[in-house]
Coordinates of C-alpha atoms in Angstrom, one line a residue:
M25 CA -7.9 9.1 -11.9
T26 CA -6.9 6.3 -14.1
A27 CA -3.6 4.4 -13.4
V28 CA -1.5 3.2 -16.4
A29 CA 0.5 0.2 -16.2
N30 CA 4.1 0.9 -15.0
E31 CA 3.3 4.7 -14.3
P32 CA 3.8 5.7 -10.6
T33 CA 0.5 6.8 -8.7
L34 CA 1.9 8.2 -5.7
D35 CA 0.0 9.1 -2.7
V36 CA -3.5 7.7 -3.7
A37 CA -5.5 7.0 -0.6
V38 CA -7.0 3.7 -0.8
D39 CA -9.0 1.2 1.7
V40 CA -7.4 -1.9 2.6
R41 CA -9.5 -4.9 4.2
F42 CA -7.4 -7.2 6.2
T43 CA -8.1 -10.8 7.1
P44 CA -8.1 -11.5 11.1
A45 CA -4.4 -12.4 10.9
G46 CA -3.5 -9.2 9.5
T47 CA -2.8 -10.1 6.0
P48 CA -4.5 -7.7 3.1
L49 CA -7.7 -9.5 1.5
A50 CA -8.9 -6.7 -0.9
V51 CA -8.0 -3.0 -1.8
R52 CA -10.7 -0.4 -2.8
H53 CA -9.4 1.7 -5.3
E54 CA -11.2 4.3 -7.5
G55 CA -14.5 2.8 -6.3
R56 CA -13.7 -0.7 -7.4
I57 CA -12.7 -3.8 -5.2
W58 CA -9.6 -5.4 -6.2
A59 CA -9.2 -8.8 -4.3
V60 CA -5.9 -10.1 -3.4
A61 CA -5.1 -13.1 -5.7
A62 CA -1.7 -14.3 -4.5
D63 CA 0.4 -14.3 -1.3
P64 CA 1.2 -10.6 -0.5
V65 CA 4.9 -9.6 0.4
H66 CA 5.3 -7.5 3.6
W67 CA 8.2 -5.3 4.7
F68 CA 9.1 -2.2 6.6
A69 CA 11.4 0.6 5.5
R70 CA 13.0 3.4 7.6
D71 CA 11.6 7.2 7.5
A72 CA 14.2 9.9 7.0
W73 CA 12.4 11.6 10.2
W74 CA 14.9 14.2 10.1
D75 CA 13.8 15.4 6.7
T76 CA 10.0 15.2 7.4
R77 CA 9.9 16.2 11.2
S78 CA 12.1 18.2 13.6
A79 CA 11.2 16.4 16.8
A80 CA 8.5 13.7 18.2
A81 CA 6.5 13.8 21.1
V82 CA 7.4 11.9 24.1
G83 CA 6.1 8.3 24.0
S84 CA 4.7 8.6 20.3
G85 CA 6.9 5.7 19.4
G86 CA 6.6 3.7 15.8
L87 CA 7.6 6.9 14.0
V88 CA 10.3 5.8 11.7
S89 CA 8.9 2.6 10.2
I90 CA 7.2 2.7 7.0
E91 CA 5.0 -0.4 6.3
Y92 CA 4.5 -1.8 2.9
W93 CA 2.7 -4.5 1.1
R94 CA 3.0 -5.7 -2.5
V95 CA -0.3 -7.4 -3.4
Q96 CA -1.3 -9.1 -6.7
V97 CA -5.0 -8.2 -7.3
R98 CA -7.6 -8.7 -9.7
L99 CA -11.3 -7.5 -10.4
S100 CA -12.7 -11.0 -11.1
S101 CA -11.5 -14.4 -11.3
N102 CA -10.8 -14.1 -15.3
S103 CA -9.4 -10.6 -15.3
A104 CA -5.6 -10.0 -15.5
L105 CA -3.4 -9.6 -12.4
R106 CA -2.3 -6.2 -11.2
T107 CA 0.3 -5.5 -8.8
F108 CA -0.3 -2.9 -6.2
T109 CA 2.4 -1.6 -3.7
L110 CA 0.6 -0.1 -0.7
R111 CA 2.2 2.2 1.8
R112 CA 1.5 3.5 5.5
N113 CA 3.2 6.1 7.1
P114 CA 4.0 6.4 10.7
P115 CA 2.0 7.2 12.9
A116 CA -1.0 7.3 10.4
T117 CA -3.9 4.5 9.8
Q118 CA -4.4 5.6 5.9
W119 CA -3.0 3.4 3.3
F120 CA -1.8 4.9 0.1
L121 CA -1.4 3.2 -3.2
E122 CA 2.3 3.9 -4.2
D123 CA 2.4 2.2 -7.6
I124 CA 0.5 -0.2 -9.9
S125 CA 2.0 -2.5 -12.4
D126 CA 0.8 -5.2 -14.7
G127 CA 1.1 -9.0 -13.7
G128 CA 3.7 -10.1 -11.1

């Protein structure tokens, strides 16, 4: 699957490598390593849990905060920047590529 600029690629599983401080360092997408080339933007959104789950197990905690990172990445020092929006749904550990756009 090849992403086209500004075309959504919802729910594509990716591997994300983080620094010891917890900031994205690189993203593996379609077998290629995309290095983070600028300061990433981090935020959380709330899940509409009532649409996706009827109940949560007691003590499961943290089931409504969807984690996002917007990272500018490139394949090499002279390649064009791409912007990846990454998403992790609670309580999963898998990251998903939500969309790709050119530049920043």
